[in-house]
Amino acid sequence: MTVEADLILFTRDRCHLCERAAEALNELGLNWRAVDIESDPALEARYGLTIPVVRCEHTKKELCYPFGKAQLLDLLGAA
């Protein structure tokens, strides 16, 4: 059985801000998965200049960088 991620981190290869966002997600122990926007032209067009972006799969709300742990928890309604 596969567990769906609560959050999606829209990212691209060699993005230091994306690495920071991933670290924050991991430090909080959140259930997330990364999606490389460069693999999809529509995602590249939508998020190209705003990554990293975290989207909550339940509410479909998005959080653009810069954000911290408190904002990530707010996105999930856990703060």
PDB file of C-alpha atoms in Angstrom:
ATOM      1  CA  MET A   1       0.000   0.000   0.000  1.00  0.00           C
ATOM      2  CA  THR A   2       1.324   3.441  -0.982  1.00  0.00           C
ATOM      3  CA  VAL A   3       0.755   6.413   1.300  1.00  0.00           C
ATOM      4  CA  GLU A   4       0.044   9.660  -0.526  1.00  0.00           C
ATOM      5  CA  ALA A   5       2.166  12.637   0.402  1.00  0.00           C
ATOM      6  CA  ASP A   6       0.410  15.449   2.242  1.00  0.00           C
ATOM      7  CA  LEU A   7       2.649  18.039   0.591  1.00  0.00           C
ATOM      8  CA  ILE A   8       4.303  18.504  -2.773  1.00  0.00           C
ATOM      9  CA  LEU A   9       7.541  20.448  -3.055  1.00  0.00           C
ATOM     10  CA  PHE A  10       7.884  21.897  -6.542  1.00  0.00           C
ATOM     11  CA  THR A  11      11.595  22.089  -7.218  1.00  0.00           C
ATOM     12  CA  ARG A  12      14.324  21.891  -9.824  1.00  0.00           C
ATOM     13  CA  ASP A  13      17.770  20.336  -9.904  1.00  0.00           C
ATOM     14  CA  ARG A  14      20.616  22.314  -8.295  1.00  0.00           C
ATOM     15  CA  CYS A  15      18.319  24.758  -6.484  1.00  0.00           C
ATOM     16  CA  HIS A  16      19.805  25.705  -3.102  1.00  0.00           C
ATOM     17  CA  LEU A  17      16.544  27.257  -1.917  1.00  0.00           C
ATOM     18  CA  CYS A  18      14.742  24.020  -2.773  1.00  0.00           C
ATOM     19  CA  GLU A  19      17.299  22.140  -0.686  1.00  0.00           C
ATOM     20  CA  ARG A  20      16.582  24.449   2.259  1.00  0.00           C
ATOM     21  CA  ALA A  21      12.845  23.894   1.858  1.00  0.00           C
ATOM     22  CA  ALA A  22      13.347  20.115   1.772  1.00  0.00           C
ATOM     23  CA  GLU A  23      15.425  20.310   4.959  1.00  0.00           C
ATOM     24  CA  ALA A  24      12.649  22.215   6.739  1.00  0.00           C
ATOM     25  CA  LEU A  25      10.059  19.658   5.627  1.00  0.00           C
ATOM     26  CA  ASN A  26      12.266  16.814   6.849  1.00  0.00           C
ATOM     27  CA  GLU A  27      13.041  18.501  10.172  1.00  0.00           C
ATOM     28  CA  LEU A  28       9.311  18.769  10.825  1.00  0.00           C
ATOM     29  CA  GLY A  29       8.795  15.128   9.876  1.00  0.00           C
ATOM     30  CA  LEU A  30       6.190  16.025   7.283  1.00  0.00           C
ATOM     31  CA  ASN A  31       4.938  13.627   4.607  1.00  0.00           C
ATOM     32  CA  TRP A  32       6.022  15.157   1.283  1.00  0.00           C
ATOM     33  CA  ARG A  33       7.297  14.390  -2.170  1.00  0.00           C
ATOM     34  CA  ALA A  34       9.330  16.412  -4.626  1.00  0.00           C
ATOM     35  CA  VAL A  35       8.225  17.223  -8.162  1.00  0.00           C
ATOM     36  CA  ASP A  36      10.867  18.523 -10.561  1.00  0.00           C
ATOM     37  CA  ILE A  37       9.193  21.258 -12.598  1.00  0.00           C
ATOM     38  CA  GLU A  38      11.691  20.835 -15.417  1.00  0.00           C
ATOM     39  CA  SER A  39      10.078  17.503 -16.307  1.00  0.00           C
ATOM     40  CA  ASP A  40       6.786  19.179 -17.261  1.00  0.00           C
ATOM     41  CA  PRO A  41       6.471  22.285 -19.493  1.00  0.00           C
ATOM     42  CA  ALA A  42       3.222  23.345 -17.803  1.00  0.00           C
ATOM     43  CA  LEU A  43       4.822  23.192 -14.342  1.00  0.00           C
ATOM     44  CA  GLU A  44       7.902  25.010 -15.657  1.00  0.00           C
ATOM     45  CA  ALA A  45       5.684  27.791 -17.007  1.00  0.00           C
ATOM     46  CA  ARG A  46       3.688  28.035 -13.775  1.00  0.00           C
ATOM     47  CA  TYR A  47       6.457  27.770 -11.172  1.00  0.00           C
ATOM     48  CA  GLY A  48       9.624  28.653 -13.093  1.00  0.00           C
ATOM     49  CA  LEU A  49      10.523  31.803 -11.170  1.00  0.00           C
ATOM     50  CA  THR A  50       8.784  31.098  -7.872  1.00  0.00           C
ATOM     51  CA  ILE A  51      10.267  27.799  -6.712  1.00  0.00           C
ATOM     52  CA  PRO A  52      10.427  26.346  -4.231  1.00  0.00           C
ATOM     53  CA  VAL A  53       6.678  26.117  -3.778  1.00  0.00           C
ATOM     54  CA  VAL A  54       4.945  23.772  -1.356  1.00  0.00           C
ATOM     55  CA  ARG A  55       1.364  22.697  -2.070  1.00  0.00           C
ATOM     56  CA  CYS A  56      -0.920  20.987   0.424  1.00  0.00           C
ATOM     57  CA  GLU A  57      -2.654  18.131  -1.366  1.00  0.00           C
ATOM     58  CA  HIS A  58      -5.683  18.299   0.926  1.00  0.00           C
ATOM     59  CA  THR A  59      -6.489  22.001   0.637  1.00  0.00           C
ATOM     60  CA  LYS A  60      -4.628  22.758  -2.640  1.00  0.00           C
ATOM     61  CA  LYS A  61      -3.200  25.868  -0.949  1.00  0.00           C
ATOM     62  CA  GLU A  62       0.327  26.841  -1.901  1.00  0.00           C
ATOM     63  CA  LEU A  63       3.185  28.470  -0.075  1.00  0.00           C
ATOM     64  CA  CYS A  64       5.932  30.249  -2.016  1.00  0.00           C
ATOM     65  CA  TYR A  65       9.452  30.690  -0.684  1.00  0.00           C
ATOM     66  CA  PRO A  66      10.605  32.242   1.587  1.00  0.00           C
ATOM     67  CA  PHE A  67       8.819  30.322   4.301  1.00  0.00           C
ATOM     68  CA  GLY A  68       9.749  28.795   7.609  1.00  0.00           C
ATOM     69  CA  LYS A  69       8.602  25.929   9.745  1.00  0.00           C
ATOM     70  CA  ALA A  70       5.722  27.908  11.260  1.00  0.00           C
ATOM     71  CA  GLN A  71       4.312  28.726   7.811  1.00  0.00           C
ATOM     72  CA  LEU A  72       4.605  25.083   6.763  1.00  0.00           C
ATOM     73  CA  LEU A  73       2.654  23.994   9.825  1.00  0.00           C
ATOM     74  CA  ASP A  74       0.057  26.709   9.149  1.00  0.00           C
ATOM     75  CA  LEU A  75      -0.321  25.362   5.618  1.00  0.00           C
ATOM     76  CA  LEU A  76      -1.323  22.020   7.109  1.00  0.00           C
ATOM     77  CA  GLY A  77      -3.450  23.623   9.796  1.00  0.00           C
ATOM     78  CA  ALA A  78      -1.200  22.118  12.475  1.00  0.00           C
ATOM     79  CA  ALA A  79       0.164  25.252  14.131  1.00  0.00           C
TER      80      ALA A  79
END
